[in-house]
Amino acid sequence: MGIFDFLKRKTEQKETVNVVIQEATSPSGNAVATYFDGLTSHDRIFNLLWFADGKFKNYDPEQDQNVLFENELFRITFSFGSEPSLLSSKFPIKPTSFSEANHSIGYFPSYEGLTPEQRWVYLNWLKDIRQQVDIGYVFVFYYGLERHLVYGNYKDAVDVILLLRKYHKNGSFQGYSLSALILASILHKDKETLEKALESIDNGYPDNIVLIAKYLMKMDLNPEEIVSMASSVGFKNKRYINQYPDLFKEVLSSKLQSEFGNNTYPLCSLEANFESKKSLVFANISLPSDTRSPSLPSIIDCPVFKESILKLLSSTHEDVKRRLLQMRKEGIAPEPKISPKSISVKCDLDSTCPYCNKELAKMPQRKTKCPHCCKPIHVMKHLTGDEKILMTEDEARDVAFVKERLNGYDMADYFTKLAIMSVEWGKEPKPIDVLWRIYTDQNNEAIQKGDIDTVRKIQFSMAMVLYHEGKDFIGPLREAKRMRLVKYRREGLKKVRIVGPASCEACSENHGKVFTIDDAINKMPIPNPECTTHIRGGPTGWCRCRYNAYFDDSELDG
């Protein structure tokens, strides 16, 4: 008798599923029986599971091929491989403590790839998917939900994904699930799901996939969404957006009403051709890469769209300026939301000292000292514009560092992250914070793709950011060196040798030591905790030791 032949549901209980799962034989030959009273809090969770065998078998590999969706802008053909969330009676289950639930199960998990103990944790977690658990278990379940978004219990899958988003705030999961929900709403022409998905996020920034959905469903952009796209369309002088956000949106709303007959922007009326770009949308690892990252029209990069939004924002800026001048004459001008000091270092040609906020006689053209507080004022271009602005010494140092790290980088992504974070935080973030968000998102994407070499490079860059900030950088620096070992192991190498700089006595002692790959991963001798190396006058401990491939004579002879 198979494991799922014992899986029962009480029909008299609509809100609770009572399940008995009996595993016939463990790998050691011992019988293991596991009983679950209430697999989930809702029947629909049970109906969203994929079964390979038994009385509840619902997985048909023939459904995996060539599911086509198309509309006026693009087409996608889905062709799934073997479902990673698939439950099967042939995989053993072994009871363990649920405290194991927070132990990492690694990247690209599948039910088949779990240990018997991990399968027990997973099935117990399904009793209440609101429970906190290692995000890998959430992804195992979520993979199957993405399949339902394409074919299956679409509406139930949408509701359960929204529930997961509420209780599991992992950035990678939040990104994948939001993109998948929005694309699914497009594929099924489902405006209700789009609205639910947008309600589940904390900001109104419409990234490209949202613009596609609104375009196809003939939904307009509201003033908040237009304002949040300022950086993406090249609008740099955000002084009034930051200082007088309510007034700016009020004036923008009136301008939209005057131009379009409604206080929204009619996106669907846009007459333009859109270039296609690949966008990572789906997490399900059984999908081919060109389906996980389909080619979608890039409305956000469309010159006609950008010019139209930029024109709206620029004319609104001028109207707000005139309105404020009149309001000041009448003594009814509103108080600014953000102080002139914080604006002066971001996007406005302000001749006030960024330290003491006192007015300067004129806008300085080069580094100078404030005549009031005697602190050094730096004059340089900010990342968000070509104009020179006044910065404190720390701000100038941060901007120079970020410019160096972003050298040769597509700045469109920087402006996108800047806009999103400005809405999330209620103020414009520091360049160093935007850089960190970029690295975090790139790291999550590389992990999902299994791109070890990119993870290594990004972890090193994240360590550099923390070092620059004077924060604990050892964790990501160690992970960068570990990723090199993982890469070597994948390439079939067996041993490595440490190469250490002569400038540090502790690292010199490590120089030339040989480790097997497994020993090096277990012991992680570098970065050396005794390292005294520093860079750019920063703290000590920036270990420059590295692993090189090592071949002994027997390996070379072989």
Coordinates of C-alpha atoms in Angstrom, one line a residue:
M1 CA 0.0 0.0 0.0
G2 CA 1.4 3.4 -1.0
I3 CA 2.0 6.4 1.3
F4 CA -0.9 8.4 -0.2
D5 CA -3.4 5.6 0.0
F6 CA -3.7 6.5 3.7
L7 CA -4.2 10.2 2.9
K8 CA -7.8 11.0 4.0
R9 CA -10.0 14.1 4.2
K10 CA -13.0 14.5 6.4
T11 CA -15.7 15.8 4.2
E12 CA -17.7 17.1 7.1
Q13 CA -15.0 19.6 7.9
K14 CA -14.8 22.3 5.3
E15 CA -12.1 24.3 7.0
T16 CA -9.8 21.5 8.1
V17 CA -8.2 18.6 6.2
N18 CA -7.3 15.6 8.3
V19 CA -4.6 13.5 6.8
V20 CA -2.8 10.3 7.7
I21 CA 0.4 9.7 5.9
Q22 CA 2.0 6.3 6.5
E23 CA 5.5 5.7 5.2
A24 CA 6.0 2.0 4.6
T25 CA 9.7 1.5 5.0
S26 CA 12.6 3.8 5.8
P27 CA 16.0 3.4 4.2
S28 CA 17.2 1.4 7.3
G29 CA 14.2 -0.9 7.0
N30 CA 12.4 0.4 10.1
A31 CA 8.6 1.1 9.7
V32 CA 7.8 4.8 10.2
A33 CA 4.2 6.0 10.7
T34 CA 3.5 9.7 10.7
Y35 CA 0.1 11.1 11.4
F36 CA -1.1 14.6 10.6
D37 CA -4.3 16.0 12.0
G38 CA -5.0 19.0 9.7
L39 CA -2.7 19.2 6.8
T40 CA -3.7 22.8 6.3
S41 CA -6.1 25.3 7.6
H42 CA -8.0 25.3 4.3
D43 CA -9.1 22.6 1.9
R44 CA -7.7 24.6 -1.0
I45 CA -4.1 24.0 0.2
F46 CA -4.6 20.3 -0.2
N47 CA -6.0 20.9 -3.7
L48 CA -3.0 22.8 -4.7
L49 CA -0.5 20.0 -4.1
W50 CA 0.8 17.9 -6.9
F51 CA 0.7 14.1 -6.4
A52 CA 2.7 11.6 -8.6
D53 CA 0.8 8.5 -7.5
G54 CA -1.9 7.1 -5.1
K55 CA -5.6 7.9 -5.1
F56 CA -5.0 11.6 -5.2
K57 CA -2.7 11.5 -8.3
N58 CA -3.3 14.7 -10.3
Y59 CA 0.0 15.1 -12.1
D60 CA 0.0 14.4 -15.8
P61 CA 3.4 15.0 -17.6
E62 CA 1.5 15.4 -20.9
Q63 CA 0.1 18.7 -19.6
D64 CA 3.6 20.1 -19.3
Q65 CA 4.1 20.7 -23.0
N66 CA 3.3 23.8 -25.1
V67 CA 0.8 25.8 -23.1
L68 CA 0.5 29.0 -25.2
F69 CA -0.5 32.5 -24.1
E70 CA -0.5 35.5 -26.4
N71 CA -1.8 39.0 -26.6
E72 CA -1.2 42.1 -28.7
L73 CA 2.2 42.8 -27.1
F74 CA 3.9 39.4 -26.7
R75 CA 3.5 35.6 -26.6
I76 CA 4.8 32.9 -24.2
T77 CA 4.9 29.2 -24.6
F78 CA 5.1 27.2 -21.4
S79 CA 6.8 23.8 -21.4
F80 CA 7.5 22.5 -17.9
G81 CA 9.9 19.8 -16.9
S82 CA 9.5 17.5 -13.9
E83 CA 7.7 19.3 -11.2
P84 CA 10.0 20.0 -8.2
S85 CA 7.1 20.1 -5.7
L86 CA 5.8 16.7 -6.8
L87 CA 4.8 14.4 -3.9
S88 CA 5.5 10.7 -4.4
S89 CA 5.1 7.6 -2.2
K90 CA 8.5 6.3 -3.2
F91 CA 10.3 9.0 -1.1
P92 CA 10.7 8.1 2.6
I93 CA 9.6 10.3 5.5
K94 CA 11.2 10.3 8.9
P95 CA 9.8 12.2 12.0
T96 CA 12.1 14.8 13.5
S97 CA 11.8 18.0 15.6
F98 CA 10.1 20.9 13.9
S99 CA 12.9 23.1 15.2
E100 CA 14.8 21.8 12.2
A101 CA 12.4 24.0 10.1
N102 CA 14.7 27.0 10.2
H103 CA 17.8 25.1 9.0
S104 CA 18.7 26.0 5.5
I105 CA 17.9 23.3 2.8
G106 CA 20.0 25.1 0.2
Y107 CA 19.2 26.6 -3.2
F108 CA 16.9 25.1 -5.9
P109 CA 15.1 22.7 -3.5
S110 CA 12.7 20.0 -4.6
Y111 CA 10.6 17.5 -2.6
E112 CA 12.6 14.6 -4.1
G113 CA 15.9 16.3 -3.1
L114 CA 14.9 16.7 0.6
T115 CA 16.1 14.3 3.2
P116 CA 13.5 12.1 4.9
E117 CA 13.6 14.4 7.9
Q118 CA 13.2 17.5 5.7
R119 CA 10.2 15.9 4.0
W120 CA 8.6 15.5 7.5
V121 CA 9.3 19.1 8.3
Y122 CA 7.8 20.2 4.9
L123 CA 4.6 18.2 5.3
N124 CA 4.2 19.5 8.9
W125 CA 4.7 23.1 7.7
L126 CA 1.9 22.5 5.2
K127 CA -0.5 22.2 8.2
D128 CA -0.1 26.0 8.5
I129 CA 1.8 27.8 5.8
R130 CA 1.9 30.9 8.0
Q131 CA 4.5 29.3 10.2
Q132 CA 8.1 30.7 9.9
V133 CA 10.3 28.3 8.1
D134 CA 13.5 28.2 6.0
I135 CA 12.5 29.9 2.8
G136 CA 13.5 26.8 0.8
Y137 CA 10.4 25.0 2.1
V138 CA 8.3 27.9 0.9
F139 CA 9.8 27.7 -2.5
V140 CA 9.1 24.0 -2.8
F141 CA 5.4 24.6 -2.3
Y142 CA 5.5 27.8 -4.4
Y143 CA 7.0 26.1 -7.4
G144 CA 3.8 24.0 -7.7
L145 CA 1.7 27.2 -7.2
E146 CA 3.3 28.7 -10.3
R147 CA 2.3 25.7 -12.3
H148 CA -1.3 26.3 -11.1
L149 CA -1.0 29.9 -12.3
V150 CA -0.5 28.5 -15.8
Y151 CA -3.0 25.7 -15.7
G152 CA -4.9 24.2 -12.7
N153 CA -6.5 25.9 -9.7
Y154 CA -5.6 29.4 -10.8
K155 CA -7.7 31.5 -8.5
D156 CA -6.9 29.4 -5.4
A157 CA -3.2 29.6 -6.3
V158 CA -3.5 33.4 -6.4
D159 CA -5.1 33.6 -3.0
V160 CA -2.5 31.3 -1.4
I161 CA 0.4 33.1 -3.0
L162 CA -0.9 36.4 -1.5
L163 CA -1.2 34.6 1.9
L164 CA 2.4 33.5 1.6
R165 CA 3.5 37.0 0.7
K166 CA 1.9 38.3 3.9
Y167 CA 3.9 36.0 6.2
H168 CA 7.2 35.3 4.3
K169 CA 9.1 38.5 3.6
N170 CA 12.2 37.0 2.0
G171 CA 13.2 39.5 -0.7
S172 CA 13.7 36.8 -3.4
F173 CA 10.4 35.2 -2.7
Q174 CA 8.6 38.6 -2.7
G175 CA 10.1 39.5 -6.0
Y176 CA 9.4 36.3 -7.8
S177 CA 5.8 36.0 -6.4
L178 CA 4.9 39.6 -7.3
S179 CA 6.2 39.2 -10.9
A180 CA 4.5 35.9 -11.3
L181 CA 1.1 37.2 -10.0
I182 CA 1.2 40.2 -12.3
L183 CA 2.2 38.2 -15.4
A184 CA -0.5 35.6 -14.6
S185 CA -3.0 38.4 -14.4
I186 CA -1.9 39.5 -17.8
L187 CA -2.0 35.9 -19.3
H188 CA -5.6 35.3 -17.8
K189 CA -6.7 38.9 -18.5
D190 CA -7.6 39.2 -14.9
K191 CA -7.8 42.8 -13.6
E192 CA -8.9 41.6 -10.1
T193 CA -5.7 39.6 -9.5
L194 CA -3.6 42.5 -10.7
E195 CA -5.3 44.8 -8.2
K196 CA -4.8 42.3 -5.4
A197 CA -1.1 41.9 -6.3
L198 CA -0.5 45.6 -6.3
E199 CA -2.3 46.0 -3.0
S200 CA 0.2 43.5 -1.5
I201 CA 3.2 45.8 -2.0
D202 CA 4.1 48.7 0.2
N203 CA 4.7 51.2 -2.5
G204 CA 3.0 52.3 -5.7
Y205 CA 6.1 52.2 -8.0
P206 CA 5.0 50.7 -11.3
D207 CA 7.9 48.8 -12.7
N208 CA 7.8 47.6 -16.3
I209 CA 5.7 44.5 -15.8
V210 CA 3.0 46.6 -14.0
L211 CA 3.0 49.0 -16.9
I212 CA 2.5 46.1 -19.4
A213 CA -0.5 44.9 -17.3
K214 CA -2.0 48.3 -17.1
Y215 CA -1.5 49.0 -20.8
L216 CA -3.2 45.7 -21.8
M217 CA -6.0 46.1 -19.3
K218 CA -6.6 49.7 -20.2
M219 CA -5.9 51.0 -16.7
D220 CA -4.5 54.5 -16.2
L221 CA -1.6 55.7 -14.1
N222 CA -2.4 57.8 -11.1
P223 CA -0.4 60.8 -9.9
E224 CA 1.4 58.8 -7.2
E225 CA 2.6 56.3 -9.8
I226 CA 3.7 59.1 -12.2
V227 CA 5.7 60.8 -9.4
S228 CA 7.4 57.6 -8.4
M229 CA 8.8 57.2 -11.9
A230 CA 10.6 60.6 -11.8
S231 CA 14.1 59.2 -11.8
S232 CA 13.4 56.5 -14.3
V233 CA 12.3 59.0 -16.9
G234 CA 15.2 61.4 -16.3
F235 CA 13.5 64.0 -14.1
K236 CA 16.3 65.1 -11.7
N237 CA 15.2 68.2 -9.9
K238 CA 12.9 66.6 -7.2
R239 CA 13.0 69.5 -4.7
Y240 CA 9.3 70.1 -4.8
I241 CA 8.4 66.4 -5.0
N242 CA 10.4 65.9 -1.7
Q243 CA 9.5 69.2 0.1
Y244 CA 5.9 69.6 -1.0
P245 CA 4.6 66.2 -2.1
D246 CA 0.9 66.9 -1.5
L247 CA 1.0 70.2 -3.4
F248 CA 3.0 68.6 -6.3
K249 CA 0.4 65.8 -6.7
E250 CA -2.4 68.3 -6.5
V251 CA -1.0 70.4 -9.3
L252 CA -0.1 67.3 -11.3
S253 CA -3.7 66.0 -10.9
S254 CA -5.1 69.3 -12.2
K255 CA -2.7 69.2 -15.1
L256 CA -3.8 65.6 -16.0
Q257 CA -7.5 66.7 -15.8
S258 CA -6.8 69.6 -18.1
E259 CA -4.9 67.6 -20.7
F260 CA -6.7 64.2 -20.6
G261 CA -10.1 65.0 -19.1
N262 CA -9.3 62.9 -16.0
N263 CA -6.8 63.1 -13.2
T264 CA -5.0 60.0 -14.5
Y265 CA -2.6 59.3 -17.4
P266 CA -4.2 57.1 -20.2
L267 CA -1.4 54.7 -20.7
C268 CA -3.3 52.5 -23.2
S269 CA -3.6 55.5 -25.5
L270 CA 0.2 55.6 -25.9
E271 CA 1.1 55.2 -29.6
A272 CA 4.6 53.8 -29.7
N273 CA 6.6 50.7 -30.5
F274 CA 8.2 48.9 -27.5
E275 CA 11.5 47.1 -27.6
S276 CA 11.6 43.7 -25.9
K277 CA 13.9 42.8 -23.0
K278 CA 14.3 39.6 -21.0
S279 CA 12.8 39.8 -17.5
L280 CA 13.2 37.2 -14.7
V281 CA 9.6 36.3 -13.7
F282 CA 9.2 32.7 -12.6
A283 CA 11.0 30.7 -9.9
N284 CA 9.9 27.2 -10.9
I285 CA 13.2 25.5 -11.9
S286 CA 11.4 23.0 -14.2
L287 CA 10.8 25.8 -16.7
P288 CA 13.4 26.5 -19.4
S289 CA 15.4 29.7 -19.0
D290 CA 13.7 31.5 -21.8
T291 CA 10.3 30.9 -20.1
R292 CA 11.5 31.8 -16.6
S293 CA 12.9 35.0 -18.2
P294 CA 10.6 35.8 -21.1
S295 CA 11.1 38.6 -23.6
L296 CA 8.6 41.3 -22.6
P297 CA 8.0 44.8 -24.1
S298 CA 9.9 47.5 -22.2
I299 CA 7.4 50.3 -21.8
I300 CA 9.5 51.9 -19.1
D301 CA 12.3 52.4 -21.6
C302 CA 10.1 53.7 -24.5
P303 CA 11.4 57.1 -25.5
V304 CA 7.8 58.4 -26.3
F305 CA 6.6 57.3 -22.9
K306 CA 9.6 58.7 -21.0
E307 CA 9.3 62.0 -22.9
S308 CA 5.6 62.3 -22.1
I309 CA 6.0 61.6 -18.4
L310 CA 9.1 63.9 -18.2
K311 CA 7.1 66.7 -19.8
L312 CA 4.3 66.3 -17.3
L313 CA 6.7 66.4 -14.3
S314 CA 8.7 69.3 -15.6
S315 CA 5.6 71.5 -16.3
T316 CA 4.2 70.5 -12.9
H317 CA 7.5 71.6 -11.3
E318 CA 7.2 75.0 -12.9
D319 CA 3.6 75.4 -11.9
V320 CA 4.4 74.4 -8.3
K321 CA 7.2 77.0 -8.2
R322 CA 4.8 79.8 -9.3
R323 CA 2.1 78.6 -6.9
L324 CA 4.5 78.6 -4.0
L325 CA 5.7 82.1 -4.9
Q326 CA 2.1 83.4 -4.8
M327 CA 1.3 81.5 -1.6
R328 CA 4.4 82.9 0.1
K329 CA 3.2 86.4 -0.8
E330 CA -0.1 85.6 0.8
G331 CA 1.5 84.1 3.8
I332 CA -0.1 80.7 3.3
A333 CA 2.8 78.6 2.0
P334 CA 3.0 75.1 3.5
E335 CA 5.9 74.0 5.5
P336 CA 8.4 71.8 3.6
K337 CA 8.4 68.1 4.4
I338 CA 12.2 67.8 4.2
S339 CA 14.8 70.3 5.4
P340 CA 16.8 72.4 2.9
K341 CA 19.9 70.7 4.2
S342 CA 18.9 67.2 3.1
I343 CA 17.7 68.5 -0.3
S344 CA 21.0 70.4 -0.9
V345 CA 23.0 67.3 -1.2
K346 CA 20.7 65.5 -3.6
C347 CA 19.2 67.3 -6.5
D348 CA 18.9 71.1 -6.1
L349 CA 21.3 74.0 -6.8
D350 CA 21.1 75.2 -3.2
S351 CA 23.8 77.5 -1.8
T352 CA 23.3 76.6 1.8
C353 CA 25.9 74.9 3.9
P354 CA 25.2 71.1 4.1
Y355 CA 26.4 71.1 7.7
C356 CA 24.9 74.2 9.5
N357 CA 22.2 75.0 6.8
K358 CA 23.2 78.6 6.8
E359 CA 23.1 80.6 3.6
L360 CA 26.3 81.2 1.7
A361 CA 27.1 84.5 -0.1
K362 CA 27.3 82.6 -3.4
M363 CA 27.3 79.1 -4.8
P364 CA 31.0 77.9 -4.5
Q365 CA 32.6 76.4 -7.6
R366 CA 35.2 74.3 -5.8
K367 CA 36.0 72.8 -2.4
T368 CA 35.8 75.5 0.3
K369 CA 35.1 76.0 4.0
C370 CA 31.9 77.3 5.4
P371 CA 32.3 80.8 6.8
H372 CA 29.9 80.0 9.5
C373 CA 30.9 76.6 10.9
C374 CA 34.3 76.3 9.2
K375 CA 33.7 72.7 8.0
P376 CA 34.8 71.6 4.5
I377 CA 32.2 71.8 1.8
H378 CA 32.7 69.6 -1.3
V379 CA 31.4 70.7 -4.7
M380 CA 30.8 67.9 -7.1
K381 CA 28.3 66.2 -9.4
H382 CA 25.8 63.9 -7.8
L383 CA 24.8 60.5 -9.2
T384 CA 21.3 61.8 -10.1
G385 CA 22.3 64.8 -12.2
D386 CA 25.0 66.8 -14.1
E387 CA 24.7 69.9 -11.9
K388 CA 27.3 70.5 -9.2
I389 CA 25.9 70.4 -5.6
L390 CA 27.2 70.9 -2.1
M391 CA 28.1 67.9 0.0
T392 CA 29.6 67.2 3.4
E393 CA 32.9 65.3 3.5
D394 CA 31.2 62.0 4.3
E395 CA 28.6 62.5 1.5
A396 CA 31.3 63.3 -1.0
R397 CA 33.2 60.2 0.0
D398 CA 30.1 58.0 -0.4
V399 CA 29.3 59.4 -3.8
A400 CA 32.9 58.9 -5.0
F401 CA 32.8 55.3 -3.8
V402 CA 29.5 54.5 -5.4
K403 CA 30.5 56.1 -8.7
E404 CA 33.6 53.9 -8.7
R405 CA 31.6 50.8 -7.9
L406 CA 29.1 51.6 -10.6
N407 CA 31.7 52.4 -13.3
G408 CA 30.4 50.9 -16.6
Y409 CA 27.1 50.0 -15.0
D410 CA 23.7 50.6 -16.6
M411 CA 22.5 53.6 -14.5
A412 CA 18.9 53.0 -15.5
D413 CA 18.7 50.3 -12.9
Y414 CA 20.2 52.6 -10.3
F415 CA 17.5 55.2 -11.0
T416 CA 14.8 52.5 -10.8
K417 CA 16.0 51.3 -7.4
L418 CA 16.3 54.9 -6.3
A419 CA 12.7 55.6 -7.2
I420 CA 11.4 52.5 -5.6
M421 CA 13.3 53.1 -2.3
S422 CA 12.3 56.8 -2.3
V423 CA 8.6 55.7 -2.2
E424 CA 9.3 52.9 0.4
W425 CA 11.3 55.1 2.7
G426 CA 9.4 58.4 2.2
K427 CA 12.7 60.2 1.4
E428 CA 15.5 59.8 -1.1
P429 CA 18.0 57.2 0.1
K430 CA 21.7 57.7 0.2
P431 CA 23.7 56.4 -2.8
I432 CA 25.4 53.8 -0.7
D433 CA 21.9 52.4 0.3
V434 CA 20.8 52.2 -3.4
L435 CA 24.1 50.4 -4.2
W436 CA 23.4 47.9 -1.5
R437 CA 19.9 47.2 -2.8
I438 CA 21.3 46.7 -6.3
Y439 CA 23.9 44.1 -5.0
T440 CA 21.2 42.4 -2.8
D441 CA 18.8 42.0 -5.8
Q442 CA 21.7 40.8 -8.1
N443 CA 22.8 38.3 -5.5
N444 CA 19.3 36.8 -5.0
E445 CA 18.9 36.5 -8.8
A446 CA 22.3 34.8 -9.2
I447 CA 21.5 32.4 -6.4
Q448 CA 18.2 31.4 -8.1
K449 CA 20.1 30.9 -11.4
G450 CA 22.8 28.8 -9.6
D451 CA 25.4 31.3 -11.0
I452 CA 28.2 30.6 -8.4
D453 CA 30.7 32.9 -10.0
T454 CA 28.4 35.9 -10.0
V455 CA 27.5 35.2 -6.4
R456 CA 31.2 35.2 -5.6
K457 CA 31.8 38.6 -7.3
I458 CA 28.7 40.2 -5.7
Q459 CA 29.6 38.9 -2.2
F460 CA 33.0 40.5 -2.6
S461 CA 31.4 43.8 -3.7
M462 CA 29.1 43.7 -0.7
A463 CA 32.1 43.1 1.6
M464 CA 33.7 46.2 0.0
V465 CA 30.6 48.3 0.8
L466 CA 30.5 47.2 4.4
Y467 CA 34.3 47.8 4.7
H468 CA 33.8 51.3 3.3
E469 CA 31.0 51.9 5.9
G470 CA 33.2 50.7 8.7
K471 CA 30.8 47.7 9.4
D472 CA 31.5 44.0 9.9
F473 CA 32.5 42.8 6.4
I474 CA 33.9 39.3 7.2
G475 CA 30.7 37.4 6.5
P476 CA 30.4 38.3 2.7
L477 CA 34.2 38.3 2.3
R478 CA 34.2 34.7 3.6
E479 CA 31.3 33.8 1.4
A480 CA 33.1 35.1 -1.6
K481 CA 36.1 32.9 -0.9
R482 CA 33.8 29.9 -0.2
M483 CA 32.1 30.4 -3.6
R484 CA 35.5 30.0 -5.2
L485 CA 35.9 26.7 -3.5
V486 CA 32.4 25.6 -4.6
K487 CA 33.3 26.5 -8.2
Y488 CA 36.5 24.5 -8.0
R489 CA 34.7 21.5 -6.6
R490 CA 32.1 21.7 -9.5
E491 CA 35.0 21.8 -11.9
G492 CA 36.3 18.5 -10.4
L493 CA 39.4 19.9 -8.6
K494 CA 40.4 18.1 -5.4
K495 CA 42.9 20.4 -3.7
V496 CA 43.7 24.1 -3.3
R497 CA 46.7 26.1 -2.1
I498 CA 46.5 29.4 -0.2
V499 CA 48.4 32.3 -1.7
G500 CA 49.0 35.0 1.0
P501 CA 50.5 38.5 0.7
A502 CA 53.9 39.1 2.2
S503 CA 52.6 42.4 3.8
C504 CA 50.8 40.6 6.6
E505 CA 52.7 38.3 9.0
A506 CA 49.7 36.2 9.9
C507 CA 48.8 35.6 6.2
S508 CA 52.4 34.9 5.3
E509 CA 52.2 31.9 7.7
N510 CA 49.2 30.6 5.7
H511 CA 51.0 31.1 2.4
G512 CA 51.5 27.7 0.6
K513 CA 49.3 25.6 2.8
V514 CA 47.4 22.9 0.9
F515 CA 43.9 21.8 1.7
T516 CA 41.4 19.4 0.1
I517 CA 38.4 21.3 -1.2
D518 CA 36.1 19.7 1.5
D519 CA 38.6 20.6 4.3
A520 CA 38.9 24.1 3.1
I521 CA 35.1 24.5 3.0
N522 CA 34.7 23.0 6.5
K523 CA 37.6 25.0 8.1
M524 CA 37.5 28.2 6.0
P525 CA 41.1 29.2 6.9
I526 CA 40.7 32.4 4.9
P527 CA 39.8 35.2 5.4
N528 CA 42.4 34.9 8.2
P529 CA 40.9 36.2 11.5
E530 CA 44.4 37.4 12.5
C531 CA 45.0 39.4 9.3
T532 CA 46.4 42.9 9.8
T533 CA 46.0 44.1 6.2
H534 CA 44.0 47.2 5.4
I535 CA 43.1 49.2 2.3
R536 CA 42.6 52.9 1.8
G537 CA 43.3 53.6 5.4
G538 CA 40.4 51.5 6.6
P539 CA 40.3 49.0 9.4
T540 CA 42.5 45.9 9.5
G541 CA 41.3 42.5 8.6
W542 CA 40.9 42.8 4.8
C543 CA 42.5 39.5 4.1
R544 CA 43.9 39.3 0.6
C545 CA 44.7 35.6 0.7
R546 CA 43.2 33.6 -2.1
Y547 CA 42.8 30.0 -3.1
N548 CA 44.6 28.6 -6.2
A549 CA 44.0 25.3 -7.8
Y550 CA 46.6 22.7 -6.6
F551 CA 47.7 19.5 -8.4
D552 CA 50.1 17.1 -6.7
D553 CA 52.4 14.7 -8.7
S554 CA 50.0 11.8 -8.6
E555 CA 47.2 13.9 -10.1
L556 CA 49.5 15.2 -12.8
D557 CA 50.6 11.6 -13.6
G558 CA 47.0 10.5 -13.8

